[in-house]
Tab-separated table of C-alpha atoms in Angstrom:
chain	number	residue	atom	x	y	z
C	534	UNK	CA	-0.199	-0.209	-0.481
C	535	UNK	CA	2.126	2.684	-1.035
C	536	UNK	CA	-0.180	5.631	0.772
C	537	UNK	CA	0.546	4.162	4.207
C	538	UNK	CA	2.652	6.145	6.374
C	539	UNK	CA	5.888	4.675	8.006
C	540	UNK	CA	5.490	2.091	10.592
C	541	UNK	CA	6.954	4.693	13.542
C	542	UNK	CA	4.402	7.180	12.909
C	543	UNK	CA	1.361	4.824	12.575
C	544	UNK	CA	2.546	3.993	16.126
C	545	UNK	CA	3.330	7.020	17.466
C	546	UNK	CA	0.201	6.880	19.636
C	547	UNK	CA	0.377	3.463	21.063
C	548	UNK	CA	2.061	3.979	24.139
C	549	UNK	CA	2.777	0.281	24.985
C	550	UNK	CA	2.963	-2.822	22.360
C	551	UNK	CA	2.883	-6.387	23.832
C	552	UNK	CA	3.088	-9.890	22.292
C	553	UNK	CA	0.488	-12.648	23.129
C	554	UNK	CA	2.484	-16.112	22.436
C	555	UNK	CA	2.045	-19.099	23.064
C	556	UNK	CA	4.423	-22.614	22.667
C	557	UNK	CA	1.865	-24.604	20.254
C	558	UNK	CA	-2.267	-24.181	19.851
C	559	UNK	CA	-5.220	-24.890	21.739
C	560	UNK	CA	-3.860	-23.431	24.930
C	561	UNK	CA	-6.423	-20.531	24.585
C	562	UNK	CA	-3.516	-17.913	23.933
C	563	UNK	CA	-6.991	-14.892	22.086
C	564	UNK	CA	-9.554	-16.312	24.819
C	565	UNK	CA	-6.795	-14.659	27.071
C	566	UNK	CA	-5.673	-12.211	24.541
C	567	UNK	CA	-9.581	-10.745	24.652
C	568	UNK	CA	-10.035	-10.951	28.114
C	569	UNK	CA	-7.060	-9.007	28.987
C	570	UNK	CA	-8.392	-6.274	26.184
C	571	UNK	CA	-11.713	-6.255	28.513
C	572	UNK	CA	-9.911	-5.760	31.813
C	573	UNK	CA	-7.998	-2.931	30.360
C	574	UNK	CA	-10.777	-1.429	28.915
C	575	UNK	CA	-12.998	-2.213	32.239
C	576	UNK	CA	-9.736	-0.441	34.005
C	577	UNK	CA	-10.095	2.683	31.804
C	578	UNK	CA	-7.705	2.351	29.213
C	579	UNK	CA	-8.134	2.872	25.695
C	580	UNK	CA	-6.909	-0.801	23.947
C	581	UNK	CA	-6.381	-2.191	20.488
C	582	UNK	CA	-6.015	-6.061	19.890
C	583	UNK	CA	-4.086	-6.866	16.535
C	584	UNK	CA	-5.187	-10.438	15.431
C	585	UNK	CA	-2.464	-11.726	13.144
C	586	UNK	CA	-3.102	-15.555	13.348
C	587	UNK	CA	-3.130	-16.904	10.256
C	588	UNK	CA	-3.871	-20.077	11.548
C	589	UNK	CA	-7.221	-18.852	13.398
C	590	UNK	CA	-8.156	-15.171	13.784
C	591	UNK	CA	-11.276	-16.246	16.253
C	592	UNK	CA	-11.053	-12.350	17.712
C	593	UNK	CA	-13.344	-10.861	15.863
C	594	UNK	CA	-16.211	-13.800	17.053
C	595	UNK	CA	-15.247	-13.574	20.667
C	596	UNK	CA	-16.025	-9.344	20.114
C	597	UNK	CA	-18.969	-9.909	18.353
C	598	UNK	CA	-17.890	-7.848	14.981
C	599	UNK	CA	-18.226	-10.344	12.170
C	600	UNK	CA	-16.736	-9.420	8.913
C	601	UNK	CA	-16.937	-5.382	8.712
C	602	UNK	CA	-16.098	-4.192	5.608
C	603	UNK	CA	-12.256	-2.423	6.255
C	604	UNK	CA	-11.647	1.331	5.263
C	605	UNK	CA	-8.692	3.152	4.040
C	606	UNK	CA	-7.684	7.052	5.356
C	607	UNK	CA	-4.522	8.193	4.092
C	608	UNK	CA	-2.256	6.376	6.762
C	609	UNK	CA	-3.206	2.840	6.286
C	610	UNK	CA	-6.180	0.646	6.917
C	611	UNK	CA	-8.468	2.049	10.121
C	612	UNK	CA	-9.284	-0.424	12.015
C	613	UNK	CA	-12.859	-1.747	13.754
C	614	UNK	CA	-13.807	-0.220	16.883
C	615	UNK	CA	-16.186	-2.553	19.052
C	616	UNK	CA	-17.734	0.225	20.892
C	617	UNK	CA	-18.961	4.255	20.078
C	618	UNK	CA	-16.100	5.810	22.937
C	619	UNK	CA	-13.817	3.993	20.718
C	620	UNK	CA	-11.586	2.503	23.691
C	621	UNK	CA	-11.557	-1.041	21.980
C	622	UNK	CA	-10.106	-1.852	18.804
C	623	UNK	CA	-9.802	-4.085	16.083
C	624	UNK	CA	-7.392	-5.283	13.503
C	625	UNK	CA	-7.448	-9.138	12.472
C	626	UNK	CA	-5.835	-10.503	9.793
C	627	UNK	CA	-9.943	-12.461	9.552
C	628	UNK	CA	-11.577	-8.792	8.293
C	629	UNK	CA	-8.864	-9.431	5.165
C	630	UNK	CA	-9.460	-13.320	3.844
C	631	UNK	CA	-11.904	-13.748	1.158
C	632	UNK	CA	-14.043	-17.214	2.911
C	633	UNK	CA	-13.241	-17.230	6.607
C	634	UNK	CA	-13.949	-21.487	6.214
C	635	UNK	CA	-11.336	-22.053	4.043
C	636	UNK	CA	-7.137	-22.660	5.530
C	637	UNK	CA	-4.821	-20.780	4.020
C	638	UNK	CA	-3.091	-22.484	2.444
C	639	UNK	CA	0.000	-20.562	2.007
C	640	UNK	CA	3.730	-20.776	1.679
C	641	UNK	CA	6.009	-19.145	3.930
C	642	UNK	CA	6.943	-16.150	1.934
C	643	UNK	CA	2.924	-14.762	0.904
C	644	UNK	CA	2.374	-15.259	4.869
C	645	UNK	CA	5.096	-13.088	5.765
C	646	UNK	CA	4.600	-10.781	3.292
C	647	UNK	CA	0.920	-10.004	3.721
C	648	UNK	CA	1.793	-10.266	7.767
C	649	UNK	CA	4.382	-7.457	7.002
C	650	UNK	CA	1.950	-5.397	5.168
C	651	UNK	CA	-1.139	-5.937	7.957
C	652	UNK	CA	1.290	-4.490	10.593
C	653	UNK	CA	3.001	-1.457	9.312
C	654	UNK	CA	-0.357	-0.962	7.436
C	655	UNK	CA	-2.848	-0.065	10.575
C	656	UNK	CA	-3.358	3.472	11.000
C	657	UNK	CA	-3.730	3.017	14.946
C	658	UNK	CA	-4.989	6.167	17.182
C	659	UNK	CA	-4.093	6.845	20.968
C	660	UNK	CA	-3.803	3.517	22.749
C	661	UNK	CA	-2.957	3.116	26.345
C	662	UNK	CA	-1.917	-0.519	25.035
C	663	UNK	CA	-2.143	-2.858	21.637
C	664	UNK	CA	-2.343	-6.310	22.666
C	665	UNK	CA	-0.581	-8.537	19.086
C	666	UNK	CA	-1.857	-11.452	18.783
C	667	UNK	CA	0.378	-14.216	17.010
C	668	UNK	CA	0.041	-17.556	15.757
C	669	UNK	CA	0.885	-20.699	17.979
C	670	UNK	CA	5.274	-21.439	17.693
C	671	UNK	CA	7.660	-19.646	16.853
C	672	UNK	CA	7.477	-19.264	13.200
C	673	UNK	CA	8.659	-16.786	10.472
C	674	UNK	CA	5.271	-14.946	11.139
C	675	UNK	CA	6.339	-14.249	14.506
C	676	UNK	CA	9.136	-13.407	12.841
C	677	UNK	CA	7.682	-10.121	10.096
C	678	UNK	CA	5.947	-9.704	12.896
C	679	UNK	CA	8.611	-8.813	15.631
C	680	UNK	CA	11.097	-7.333	12.328
C	681	UNK	CA	8.226	-5.089	11.323
C	682	UNK	CA	7.448	-3.759	14.626
C	683	UNK	CA	10.865	-3.488	16.078
C	684	UNK	CA	11.174	-0.760	13.938
C	685	UNK	CA	8.327	1.304	16.415
C	686	UNK	CA	9.340	-1.276	20.007
C	687	UNK	CA	8.251	-3.991	21.710
C	688	UNK	CA	7.335	-3.295	25.286
C	689	UNK	CA	7.746	-7.873	26.029
C	690	UNK	CA	5.814	-10.786	25.722
C	691	UNK	CA	3.448	-12.259	28.435
C	692	UNK	CA	3.779	-16.021	27.642
C	693	UNK	CA	0.315	-18.476	27.963
C	694	UNK	CA	0.918	-21.567	28.842
C	695	UNK	CA	-1.955	-24.601	29.822
C	696	UNK	CA	-0.765	-26.243	33.940
C	697	UNK	CA	0.710	-29.736	32.143
C	698	UNK	CA	4.630	-30.429	31.204
C	699	UNK	CA	3.600	-31.146	27.350
C	700	UNK	CA	3.069	-27.284	27.001
C	701	UNK	CA	4.820	-25.952	29.862
C	702	UNK	CA	7.774	-27.626	27.593
C	703	UNK	CA	7.062	-25.736	24.398
C	704	UNK	CA	6.976	-22.174	26.365
C	705	UNK	CA	10.687	-23.409	27.256
C	706	UNK	CA	11.065	-22.813	23.611
C	707	UNK	CA	8.755	-19.293	23.123
C	708	UNK	CA	11.420	-18.064	26.013
C	709	UNK	CA	14.616	-19.205	24.034
C	710	UNK	CA	12.679	-17.706	21.273
C	711	UNK	CA	12.424	-13.924	22.948
C	712	UNK	CA	15.765	-14.750	24.360
C	713	UNK	CA	17.395	-14.829	21.601
C	714	UNK	CA	15.150	-11.934	19.696
C	715	UNK	CA	15.651	-9.713	22.427
C	716	UNK	CA	12.049	-9.125	23.709
C	717	UNK	CA	11.360	-8.923	27.488
C	718	UNK	CA	9.616	-11.543	28.890
C	719	UNK	CA	6.608	-9.280	30.677
C	720	UNK	CA	5.428	-12.873	32.336
C	721	UNK	CA	3.475	-16.372	32.016
C	722	UNK	CA	-0.072	-16.738	32.032
C	723	UNK	CA	-1.510	-19.973	33.039
C	724	UNK	CA	-5.086	-20.461	31.606
C	725	UNK	CA	-7.135	-23.204	31.949
C	726	UNK	CA	-6.050	-23.867	35.382
C	727	UNK	CA	-8.930	-25.537	37.364
C	728	UNK	CA	-12.382	-25.910	36.129
C	729	UNK	CA	-14.571	-23.985	37.631
C	730	UNK	CA	-18.735	-26.509	37.929
C	731	UNK	CA	-21.165	-23.794	36.444
C	732	UNK	CA	-23.490	-24.762	39.224
C	733	UNK	CA	-21.560	-24.530	43.069
C	734	UNK	CA	-18.761	-22.411	41.584
C	735	UNK	CA	-16.176	-24.593	43.231
C	736	UNK	CA	-12.503	-24.685	41.011
C	737	UNK	CA	-10.727	-28.564	40.637
C	738	UNK	CA	-8.044	-29.412	39.422
C	739	UNK	CA	-8.917	-31.709	36.528
C	740	UNK	CA	-5.901	-31.242	34.333
C	741	UNK	CA	-2.693	-30.371	37.209
C	742	UNK	CA	-1.695	-26.682	38.543
C	743	UNK	CA	0.823	-24.914	39.145
C	744	UNK	CA	3.056	-25.738	36.157
C	745	UNK	CA	3.268	-22.034	34.197
C	746	UNK	CA	4.299	-21.056	37.559
C	747	UNK	CA	6.964	-23.490	38.571
C	748	UNK	CA	8.320	-22.845	34.806
C	749	UNK	CA	7.920	-19.308	36.039
C	750	UNK	CA	10.279	-19.772	39.243
C	751	UNK	CA	13.142	-21.932	36.772
C	752	UNK	CA	13.322	-19.350	33.791
C	753	UNK	CA	12.925	-16.372	36.179
C	754	UNK	CA	9.803	-14.685	34.457
C	755	UNK	CA	7.719	-13.315	36.105
C	756	UNK	CA	4.373	-15.167	36.720
C	757	UNK	CA	1.218	-13.082	36.001
C	758	UNK	CA	-1.434	-15.929	37.219
C	759	UNK	CA	-3.956	-18.710	36.620
C	760	UNK	CA	-7.533	-18.377	34.486
C	761	UNK	CA	-9.188	-21.528	35.307
C	762	UNK	CA	-11.435	-23.319	32.445
C	763	UNK	CA	-14.825	-21.077	33.182
C	764	UNK	CA	-18.087	-22.363	31.332
C	765	UNK	CA	-19.211	-19.040	31.492
C	766	UNK	CA	-16.108	-17.362	30.112
C	767	UNK	CA	-16.250	-20.215	27.303
C	768	UNK	CA	-19.923	-19.271	26.325
C	769	UNK	CA	-19.153	-15.771	26.556
C	770	UNK	CA	-16.715	-15.694	24.294
C	771	UNK	CA	-18.960	-17.708	21.755
C	772	UNK	CA	-21.425	-15.598	21.747
C	773	UNK	CA	-19.279	-12.540	21.619
C	774	UNK	CA	-20.033	-11.033	25.231
C	775	UNK	CA	-18.128	-9.196	27.775
C	776	UNK	CA	-17.594	-11.664	30.169
C	777	UNK	CA	-15.556	-9.022	32.452
C	778	UNK	CA	-19.020	-6.893	32.394
C	779	UNK	CA	-21.820	-9.885	32.571
C	780	UNK	CA	-19.493	-11.841	35.276
C	781	UNK	CA	-17.245	-9.149	37.311
C	782	UNK	CA	-17.807	-10.291	40.175
C	783	UNK	CA	-16.736	-13.899	39.356
C	784	UNK	CA	-13.516	-15.339	40.542
C	785	UNK	CA	-12.301	-16.008	36.825
C	786	UNK	CA	-12.912	-12.088	35.835
C	787	UNK	CA	-11.141	-11.216	38.850
C	788	UNK	CA	-7.594	-13.143	37.637
C	789	UNK	CA	-8.418	-11.468	34.650
C	790	UNK	CA	-8.732	-8.482	36.230
C	791	UNK	CA	-5.723	-9.017	38.327
C	792	UNK	CA	-3.682	-10.383	36.261
C	793	UNK	CA	-4.291	-7.085	33.533
C	794	UNK	CA	-3.208	-5.011	36.866
C	795	UNK	CA	-0.045	-6.615	36.857
C	796	UNK	CA	0.802	-6.242	33.344
C	797	UNK	CA	0.067	-3.014	32.962
C	798	UNK	CA	2.068	-2.444	36.590
C	799	UNK	CA	5.132	-4.708	34.404
C	800	UNK	CA	5.106	-2.058	32.118
C	801	UNK	CA	5.250	0.911	33.464
C	802	UNK	CA	8.431	-0.171	35.383
C	803	UNK	CA	10.424	-2.157	32.201
């Protein structure tokens, strides 16, 4: 897009840029990204989400924005706002795909070229935090995101894992990726940490618990907190409803809100 402004200019009004990473798929990375965005907005921040997960751009559904037409301005693509106050902005790579039900069967260079243009050409307005939901793993797509965002800056990465050893092992590789690419690790979140009963609200550890916290200790990383498996959270994301508003008194909402505040503190001190 020849009319797009330089990346530094596009992100000039963005205070903090945070990557959300996972070592593997299926750990709830996009759910955590959406939950953090809703919690940060609830606390009075202006938040943006850049959804570059080619494997499954699911955040438009979680925020109930569907497939809107993406408009252009002189600076680039205009993000979609989820509210009239423009407190939560979203740009998803899913908006640009012709058919959301078809798999993206592209070779690396084509994918990285699209991601590079996508990262560089979104005209963000004033934001306190921009969360970047990345594909799982440590692929070329990650490097494309980093190479472009580093022209501006990346404050750091939040790593999402589940308690099991198979997931924490993959996150170890993600930590190595961050260190090799010079991305500060803001902290680790343990998702699916126990199951909240929808009837009595008791939390049972049906998988295991503590794997993420133990990994943080072993690697010298900050542990941001745990988020349980909660049917109310799952159904809210499926239906595109604001879980943080609907279930503000729940233990899960309190957990996500606490993690978002710890993350903000980390951003202000790193």
